[in-house]
């Protein structure tokens, strides 16, 4: 068991996970600013973006690049600095690092090596959008970015279809319409919210059904990164199964249907088992019965 103290010694290297504003610079905390001033180096998703923040608050500090395309080499260098006793702040361009961000891998490696990892909390786009959405906030699932390939997206939507929790996604402006259309096809016309430009001057929330939001997207120019909040499954699950499209199919036909859509046999068996709410072993044995 790896137990970490809530404070760091003077000699030990420490990785600080520092939240940065998601739009409005006034949302940064005093603790975040103090941490950025005190560390030896700041690891950034984009050094140019972080430099704007540092200049605004008159912070002179060395920055290094750490992002998806250099995470292996840069991560090894950061771990070496931690081993030498340096204090490192990890930041993303906006919000909390390690959320839909390669920083999660650095945190994994740092904790595995026994270094102290200390969160310095602050703004987060997903939760900011959720609390203003008007959809239930008592239970929710953060899903991040949807898969880009149609097959991957379709499988993910099918997996999430029965979730009763409010679902939270991030999406780029050039893909948001396609993503909402796929949700509409997979889930029906659920209530949803689009949030963009959060905490900025032109912050905007669009609330309605998926059909209404698709119409809204098509009516004007789409700009800015989106948070997409969608209500969970509100229908009776048993009735949904009773009326399922596969009711008339045998297990073999059910699995073969997914194989015909391009799934591998193992994946098709798992999906059929999920549909029927039975074990994969039962479906496997039935499918391979001679």
mmCIF file of C-alpha atoms in Angstrom:
data_model
loop_
_atom_site.group_PDB
_atom_site.id
_atom_site.type_symbol
_atom_site.label_atom_id
_atom_site.label_comp_id
_atom_site.label_asym_id
_atom_site.label_seq_id
_atom_site.Cartn_x
_atom_site.Cartn_y
_atom_site.Cartn_z
ATOM 1 C CA UNK A 1 0.000 0.000 0.000
ATOM 2 C CA UNK A 2 1.314 3.425 -0.963
ATOM 3 C CA UNK A 3 0.501 5.942 1.778
ATOM 4 C CA UNK A 4 1.265 9.608 1.100
ATOM 5 C CA UNK A 5 1.604 12.257 3.779
ATOM 6 C CA UNK A 6 -0.433 15.443 3.363
ATOM 7 C CA UNK A 7 2.743 17.549 3.512
ATOM 8 C CA UNK A 8 6.078 17.365 1.763
ATOM 9 C CA UNK A 9 9.542 17.404 3.312
ATOM 10 C CA UNK A 10 12.076 20.037 2.297
ATOM 11 C CA UNK A 11 14.187 17.425 0.453
ATOM 12 C CA UNK A 12 11.490 15.536 -1.447
ATOM 13 C CA UNK A 13 10.301 16.394 -4.919
ATOM 14 C CA UNK A 14 6.621 17.322 -5.150
ATOM 15 C CA UNK A 15 4.215 17.392 -8.074
ATOM 16 C CA UNK A 16 1.502 20.035 -7.665
ATOM 17 C CA UNK A 17 -1.623 19.756 -9.827
ATOM 18 C CA UNK A 18 -2.616 23.390 -10.250
ATOM 19 C CA UNK A 19 -5.996 24.472 -11.600
ATOM 20 C CA UNK A 20 -6.012 27.406 -14.004
ATOM 21 C CA UNK A 21 -8.975 29.586 -15.074
ATOM 22 C CA UNK A 22 -11.301 28.190 -17.745
ATOM 23 C CA UNK A 23 -11.945 31.692 -19.085
ATOM 24 C CA UNK A 24 -12.177 34.481 -16.546
ATOM 25 C CA UNK A 25 -8.721 35.100 -15.065
ATOM 26 C CA UNK A 26 -10.289 36.308 -11.813
ATOM 27 C CA UNK A 27 -11.308 32.720 -11.078
ATOM 28 C CA UNK A 28 -7.768 31.698 -10.178
ATOM 29 C CA UNK A 29 -7.264 31.131 -6.450
ATOM 30 C CA UNK A 30 -4.706 32.729 -4.139
ATOM 31 C CA UNK A 31 -3.293 29.292 -3.383
ATOM 32 C CA UNK A 32 -2.835 28.539 -7.085
ATOM 33 C CA UNK A 33 -0.927 31.781 -7.582
ATOM 34 C CA UNK A 34 1.256 31.171 -4.534
ATOM 35 C CA UNK A 35 2.063 27.648 -5.731
ATOM 36 C CA UNK A 36 3.033 28.857 -9.214
ATOM 37 C CA UNK A 37 5.351 31.423 -7.627
ATOM 38 C CA UNK A 38 7.011 28.905 -5.305
ATOM 39 C CA UNK A 39 7.708 25.896 -7.545
ATOM 40 C CA UNK A 40 10.946 25.371 -9.450
ATOM 41 C CA UNK A 41 9.317 24.742 -12.821
ATOM 42 C CA UNK A 42 5.858 24.700 -14.431
ATOM 43 C CA UNK A 43 4.958 21.870 -16.842
ATOM 44 C CA UNK A 44 2.401 23.142 -19.377
ATOM 45 C CA UNK A 45 0.104 21.783 -22.032
ATOM 46 C CA UNK A 46 1.019 24.855 -24.121
ATOM 47 C CA UNK A 47 3.829 27.097 -22.847
ATOM 48 C CA UNK A 48 2.519 30.058 -24.856
ATOM 49 C CA UNK A 49 -0.909 29.839 -23.256
ATOM 50 C CA UNK A 50 0.518 29.476 -19.757
ATOM 51 C CA UNK A 51 2.920 32.373 -20.340
ATOM 52 C CA UNK A 52 -0.080 34.665 -20.909
ATOM 53 C CA UNK A 53 -1.412 33.672 -17.479
ATOM 54 C CA UNK A 54 1.950 34.095 -15.793
ATOM 55 C CA UNK A 55 2.540 37.494 -17.388
ATOM 56 C CA UNK A 56 -0.885 38.694 -16.296
ATOM 57 C CA UNK A 57 -0.048 37.914 -12.668
ATOM 58 C CA UNK A 58 3.613 38.981 -12.995
ATOM 59 C CA UNK A 59 5.030 35.539 -12.271
ATOM 60 C CA UNK A 60 8.542 34.839 -13.559
ATOM 61 C CA UNK A 61 9.033 31.098 -13.678
ATOM 62 C CA UNK A 62 10.596 28.535 -15.976
ATOM 63 C CA UNK A 63 8.096 26.617 -18.111
ATOM 64 C CA UNK A 64 8.494 23.320 -19.970
ATOM 65 C CA UNK A 65 6.195 21.593 -22.417
ATOM 66 C CA UNK A 66 4.244 18.477 -21.418
ATOM 67 C CA UNK A 67 1.449 17.366 -23.746
ATOM 68 C CA UNK A 68 0.004 14.388 -25.610
ATOM 69 C CA UNK A 69 2.723 14.319 -28.269
ATOM 70 C CA UNK A 70 5.780 14.497 -25.995
ATOM 71 C CA UNK A 71 4.417 12.990 -22.789
ATOM 72 C CA UNK A 72 6.769 10.008 -22.708
ATOM 73 C CA UNK A 73 10.048 11.880 -23.107
ATOM 74 C CA UNK A 74 8.924 14.946 -21.151
ATOM 75 C CA UNK A 75 7.355 12.804 -18.432
ATOM 76 C CA UNK A 76 10.617 10.940 -17.871
ATOM 77 C CA UNK A 77 12.420 14.253 -17.517
ATOM 78 C CA UNK A 78 9.893 15.526 -14.992
ATOM 79 C CA UNK A 79 10.199 12.331 -12.948
ATOM 80 C CA UNK A 80 13.971 12.781 -12.921
ATOM 81 C CA UNK A 81 13.557 16.315 -11.601
ATOM 82 C CA UNK A 82 11.250 15.028 -8.885
ATOM 83 C CA UNK A 83 13.918 12.509 -7.957
ATOM 84 C CA UNK A 84 16.362 15.427 -7.623
ATOM 85 C CA UNK A 85 14.014 17.138 -5.180
ATOM 86 C CA UNK A 86 12.455 19.752 -7.450
ATOM 87 C CA UNK A 87 8.969 21.163 -6.942
ATOM 88 C CA UNK A 88 6.927 20.981 -10.171
ATOM 89 C CA UNK A 89 3.542 22.495 -10.977
ATOM 90 C CA UNK A 90 1.517 20.727 -13.682
ATOM 91 C CA UNK A 91 -1.078 22.882 -15.454
ATOM 92 C CA UNK A 92 -3.359 22.459 -18.453
ATOM 93 C CA UNK A 93 -4.453 25.279 -20.743
ATOM 94 C CA UNK A 94 -7.656 25.647 -18.711
ATOM 95 C CA UNK A 95 -9.163 23.988 -15.667
ATOM 96 C CA UNK A 96 -7.878 20.988 -13.765
ATOM 97 C CA UNK A 97 -4.883 19.086 -15.128
ATOM 98 C CA UNK A 98 -5.233 15.305 -15.571
ATOM 99 C CA UNK A 99 -8.907 15.567 -16.658
ATOM 100 C CA UNK A 100 -9.114 14.442 -20.322
ATOM 101 C CA UNK A 101 -5.411 15.283 -20.265
ATOM 102 C CA UNK A 102 -2.111 13.316 -20.422
ATOM 103 C CA UNK A 103 -1.301 14.671 -16.977
ATOM 104 C CA UNK A 104 -3.160 11.647 -15.626
ATOM 105 C CA UNK A 105 -0.276 9.461 -16.789
ATOM 106 C CA UNK A 106 2.302 11.665 -15.087
ATOM 107 C CA UNK A 107 0.291 11.478 -11.865
ATOM 108 C CA UNK A 108 0.133 7.692 -12.190
ATOM 109 C CA UNK A 109 3.902 7.414 -12.664
ATOM 110 C CA UNK A 110 4.729 9.928 -9.932
ATOM 111 C CA UNK A 111 2.571 8.183 -7.343
ATOM 112 C CA UNK A 112 3.925 4.781 -8.362
ATOM 113 C CA UNK A 113 7.454 6.110 -7.791
ATOM 114 C CA UNK A 114 6.486 7.343 -4.317
ATOM 115 C CA UNK A 115 6.570 11.097 -4.971
ATOM 116 C CA UNK A 116 4.103 13.410 -3.260
ATOM 117 C CA UNK A 117 1.291 14.592 -5.533
ATOM 118 C CA UNK A 118 -0.676 17.539 -4.170
ATOM 119 C CA UNK A 119 -3.857 18.884 -5.818
ATOM 120 C CA UNK A 120 -4.400 22.642 -5.821
ATOM 121 C CA UNK A 121 -8.086 22.843 -6.837
ATOM 122 C CA UNK A 122 -9.964 25.439 -8.799
ATOM 123 C CA UNK A 123 -12.166 25.905 -11.863
ATOM 124 C CA UNK A 124 -13.443 22.942 -13.876
ATOM 125 C CA UNK A 125 -15.534 23.231 -17.043
ATOM 126 C CA UNK A 126 -17.547 20.017 -16.598
ATOM 127 C CA UNK A 127 -18.833 20.842 -13.123
ATOM 128 C CA UNK A 128 -19.323 24.515 -13.957
ATOM 129 C CA UNK A 129 -21.596 23.519 -16.840
ATOM 130 C CA UNK A 130 -23.394 20.857 -14.805
ATOM 131 C CA UNK A 131 -24.454 23.075 -11.913
ATOM 132 C CA UNK A 132 -26.000 25.620 -14.295
ATOM 133 C CA UNK A 133 -27.569 23.066 -16.639
ATOM 134 C CA UNK A 134 -30.874 22.569 -14.828
ATOM 135 C CA UNK A 135 -30.458 18.789 -15.144
ATOM 136 C CA UNK A 136 -30.071 16.509 -12.088
ATOM 137 C CA UNK A 137 -26.780 16.973 -10.251
ATOM 138 C CA UNK A 138 -27.143 14.335 -7.507
ATOM 139 C CA UNK A 139 -25.564 11.640 -9.689
ATOM 140 C CA UNK A 140 -23.528 12.195 -12.842
ATOM 141 C CA UNK A 141 -20.929 10.524 -15.059
ATOM 142 C CA UNK A 142 -18.095 12.419 -16.732
ATOM 143 C CA UNK A 143 -17.471 10.891 -20.162
ATOM 144 C CA UNK A 144 -14.970 13.360 -21.648
ATOM 145 C CA UNK A 145 -14.581 13.407 -25.431
ATOM 146 C CA UNK A 146 -16.493 10.920 -27.571
ATOM 147 C CA UNK A 147 -14.589 8.620 -29.918
ATOM 148 C CA UNK A 148 -13.995 10.104 -33.362
ATOM 149 C CA UNK A 149 -14.684 6.969 -35.373
ATOM 150 C CA UNK A 150 -18.336 6.125 -36.075
ATOM 151 C CA UNK A 151 -18.006 2.557 -34.795
ATOM 152 C CA UNK A 152 -16.290 3.647 -31.579
ATOM 153 C CA UNK A 153 -18.881 6.380 -30.989
ATOM 154 C CA UNK A 154 -21.792 4.026 -31.648
ATOM 155 C CA UNK A 155 -20.467 1.426 -29.207
ATOM 156 C CA UNK A 156 -19.897 4.034 -26.503
ATOM 157 C CA UNK A 157 -23.404 5.451 -26.900
ATOM 158 C CA UNK A 158 -24.886 1.965 -26.698
ATOM 159 C CA UNK A 159 -22.947 1.307 -23.497
ATOM 160 C CA UNK A 160 -24.142 4.563 -21.928
ATOM 161 C CA UNK A 161 -27.753 4.180 -23.074
ATOM 162 C CA UNK A 162 -29.079 2.696 -19.833
ATOM 163 C CA UNK A 163 -27.190 4.973 -17.432
ATOM 164 C CA UNK A 164 -29.678 6.857 -15.232
ATOM 165 C CA UNK A 165 -27.038 9.434 -14.265
ATOM 166 C CA UNK A 166 -26.657 12.808 -15.982
ATOM 167 C CA UNK A 167 -23.928 12.462 -18.617
ATOM 168 C CA UNK A 168 -21.211 15.087 -19.198
ATOM 169 C CA UNK A 169 -19.130 15.340 -22.372
ATOM 170 C CA UNK A 170 -16.554 17.662 -23.884
ATOM 171 C CA UNK A 171 -16.750 18.309 -27.617
ATOM 172 C CA UNK A 172 -15.016 20.409 -30.259
ATOM 173 C CA UNK A 173 -17.094 22.894 -32.301
ATOM 174 C CA UNK A 174 -16.548 21.089 -35.616
ATOM 175 C CA UNK A 175 -17.802 17.773 -34.172
ATOM 176 C CA UNK A 176 -20.573 18.814 -31.807
ATOM 177 C CA UNK A 177 -23.414 18.588 -34.347
ATOM 178 C CA UNK A 178 -22.376 15.103 -35.441
ATOM 179 C CA UNK A 179 -22.103 13.996 -31.822
ATOM 180 C CA UNK A 180 -25.573 15.285 -30.919
ATOM 181 C CA UNK A 181 -27.055 13.616 -33.995
ATOM 182 C CA UNK A 182 -25.504 10.306 -32.929
ATOM 183 C CA UNK A 183 -26.919 10.752 -29.408
ATOM 184 C CA UNK A 184 -30.359 11.458 -30.854
ATOM 185 C CA UNK A 185 -30.240 8.295 -32.945
ATOM 186 C CA UNK A 186 -28.998 6.103 -30.091
ATOM 187 C CA UNK A 187 -30.961 7.529 -27.156
ATOM 188 C CA UNK A 188 -33.999 9.268 -28.532
ATOM 189 C CA UNK A 189 -34.949 12.894 -28.003
ATOM 190 C CA UNK A 190 -33.557 13.456 -24.484
ATOM 191 C CA UNK A 191 -33.188 16.769 -22.688
ATOM 192 C CA UNK A 192 -29.739 18.262 -22.984
ATOM 193 C CA UNK A 193 -27.712 21.430 -22.502
ATOM 194 C CA UNK A 194 -24.891 22.952 -24.530
ATOM 195 C CA UNK A 195 -22.515 25.275 -22.669
ATOM 196 C CA UNK A 196 -19.753 27.273 -24.312
ATOM 197 C CA UNK A 197 -17.411 30.172 -23.535
ATOM 198 C CA UNK A 198 -17.834 29.384 -19.834
ATOM 199 C CA UNK A 199 -16.950 32.278 -17.470
ATOM 200 C CA UNK A 200 -16.095 34.485 -20.458
ATOM 201 C CA UNK A 201 -17.869 37.591 -21.696
ATOM 202 C CA UNK A 202 -20.037 35.679 -24.202
ATOM 203 C CA UNK A 203 -20.835 32.702 -21.973
ATOM 204 C CA UNK A 204 -23.841 30.887 -23.389
ATOM 205 C CA UNK A 205 -26.149 28.045 -22.375
ATOM 206 C CA UNK A 206 -28.581 26.428 -24.825
ATOM 207 C CA UNK A 207 -31.179 24.218 -23.146
ATOM 208 C CA UNK A 208 -33.765 21.961 -24.790
ATOM 209 C CA UNK A 209 -34.195 18.558 -26.380
ATOM 210 C CA UNK A 210 -31.557 17.062 -28.645
ATOM 211 C CA UNK A 211 -33.755 17.924 -31.639
ATOM 212 C CA UNK A 212 -34.028 21.540 -30.506
ATOM 213 C CA UNK A 213 -30.295 21.814 -29.883
ATOM 214 C CA UNK A 214 -29.495 20.372 -33.305
ATOM 215 C CA UNK A 215 -31.762 22.981 -34.872
ATOM 216 C CA UNK A 216 -30.045 25.684 -32.803
ATOM 217 C CA UNK A 217 -26.594 24.528 -33.947
ATOM 218 C CA UNK A 218 -27.650 24.571 -37.587
ATOM 219 C CA UNK A 219 -29.075 28.073 -37.326
ATOM 220 C CA UNK A 220 -25.814 29.900 -36.737
ATOM 221 C CA UNK A 221 -22.017 29.788 -36.653
ATOM 222 C CA UNK A 222 -20.629 27.321 -34.125
ATOM 223 C CA UNK A 223 -17.662 28.573 -32.101
ATOM 224 C CA UNK A 224 -15.890 27.647 -28.898
ATOM 225 C CA UNK A 225 -15.329 24.394 -27.063
ATOM 226 C CA UNK A 226 -18.528 22.813 -25.750
ATOM 227 C CA UNK A 227 -19.638 21.064 -22.613
ATOM 228 C CA UNK A 228 -22.552 18.781 -23.478
ATOM 229 C CA UNK A 229 -24.834 17.778 -20.593
ATOM 230 C CA UNK A 230 -27.440 15.086 -21.333
ATOM 231 C CA UNK A 231 -30.089 13.636 -19.042
ATOM 232 C CA UNK A 232 -29.736 9.975 -18.160
ATOM 233 C CA UNK A 233 -32.173 7.179 -18.934
ATOM 234 C CA UNK A 234 -35.482 8.025 -17.252
ATOM 235 C CA UNK A 235 -37.510 5.100 -18.599
ATOM 236 C CA UNK A 236 -38.183 1.723 -16.966
ATOM 237 C CA UNK A 237 -35.310 -0.546 -17.923
ATOM 238 C CA UNK A 238 -37.392 -3.721 -17.899
ATOM 239 C CA UNK A 239 -39.865 -2.297 -20.410
ATOM 240 C CA UNK A 240 -36.996 -1.219 -22.586
ATOM 241 C CA UNK A 241 -35.685 -4.776 -22.689
ATOM 242 C CA UNK A 242 -39.148 -6.202 -23.409
ATOM 243 C CA UNK A 243 -39.455 -3.955 -26.452
ATOM 244 C CA UNK A 244 -35.842 -4.372 -27.579
ATOM 245 C CA UNK A 245 -35.103 -4.808 -31.265
ATOM 246 C CA UNK A 246 -33.342 -8.129 -30.658
ATOM 247 C CA UNK A 247 -36.211 -9.882 -28.852
ATOM 248 C CA UNK A 248 -37.059 -12.077 -31.836
ATOM 249 C CA UNK A 249 -33.430 -13.113 -32.405
ATOM 250 C CA UNK A 250 -31.696 -16.163 -31.032
ATOM 251 C CA UNK A 251 -28.415 -15.585 -29.199
ATOM 252 C CA UNK A 252 -26.501 -16.788 -32.260
ATOM 253 C CA UNK A 253 -28.430 -14.392 -34.505
ATOM 254 C CA UNK A 254 -27.927 -11.610 -31.971
ATOM 255 C CA UNK A 255 -24.130 -12.076 -31.944
ATOM 256 C CA UNK A 256 -24.001 -12.494 -35.717
ATOM 257 C CA UNK A 257 -25.872 -9.186 -36.091
ATOM 258 C CA UNK A 258 -23.064 -7.327 -34.335
ATOM 259 C CA UNK A 259 -20.388 -9.268 -36.215
ATOM 260 C CA UNK A 260 -22.020 -8.156 -39.470
ATOM 261 C CA UNK A 261 -21.634 -4.542 -38.268
ATOM 262 C CA UNK A 262 -17.885 -5.005 -38.006
ATOM 263 C CA UNK A 263 -17.437 -6.062 -34.381
ATOM 264 C CA UNK A 264 -15.033 -8.837 -33.477
ATOM 265 C CA UNK A 265 -16.631 -12.018 -32.142
ATOM 266 C CA UNK A 266 -15.478 -11.398 -28.567
ATOM 267 C CA UNK A 267 -16.810 -7.845 -28.634
ATOM 268 C CA UNK A 268 -20.112 -8.962 -30.225
ATOM 269 C CA UNK A 269 -20.626 -11.579 -27.497
ATOM 270 C CA UNK A 270 -20.025 -8.953 -24.812
ATOM 271 C CA UNK A 271 -22.485 -6.525 -26.423
ATOM 272 C CA UNK A 272 -25.154 -9.227 -26.800
ATOM 273 C CA UNK A 273 -24.674 -10.182 -23.138
ATOM 274 C CA UNK A 274 -25.056 -6.533 -22.135
ATOM 275 C CA UNK A 275 -28.242 -6.240 -24.195
ATOM 276 C CA UNK A 276 -29.772 -9.341 -22.629
ATOM 277 C CA UNK A 277 -28.478 -8.634 -19.104
ATOM 278 C CA UNK A 278 -26.895 -12.083 -18.902
ATOM 279 C CA UNK A 279 -23.324 -13.232 -18.379
ATOM 280 C CA UNK A 280 -20.826 -13.291 -21.223
ATOM 281 C CA UNK A 281 -20.123 -16.932 -20.404
ATOM 282 C CA UNK A 282 -23.765 -17.873 -21.022
ATOM 283 C CA UNK A 283 -23.777 -16.126 -24.392
ATOM 284 C CA UNK A 284 -20.384 -17.610 -25.301
ATOM 285 C CA UNK A 285 -21.486 -21.150 -24.442
ATOM 286 C CA UNK A 286 -24.749 -20.812 -26.356
ATOM 287 C CA UNK A 287 -23.022 -19.298 -29.378
ATOM 288 C CA UNK A 288 -20.407 -22.071 -29.539
ATOM 289 C CA UNK A 289 -22.757 -24.956 -28.804
ATOM 290 C CA UNK A 290 -22.456 -27.579 -31.483
#
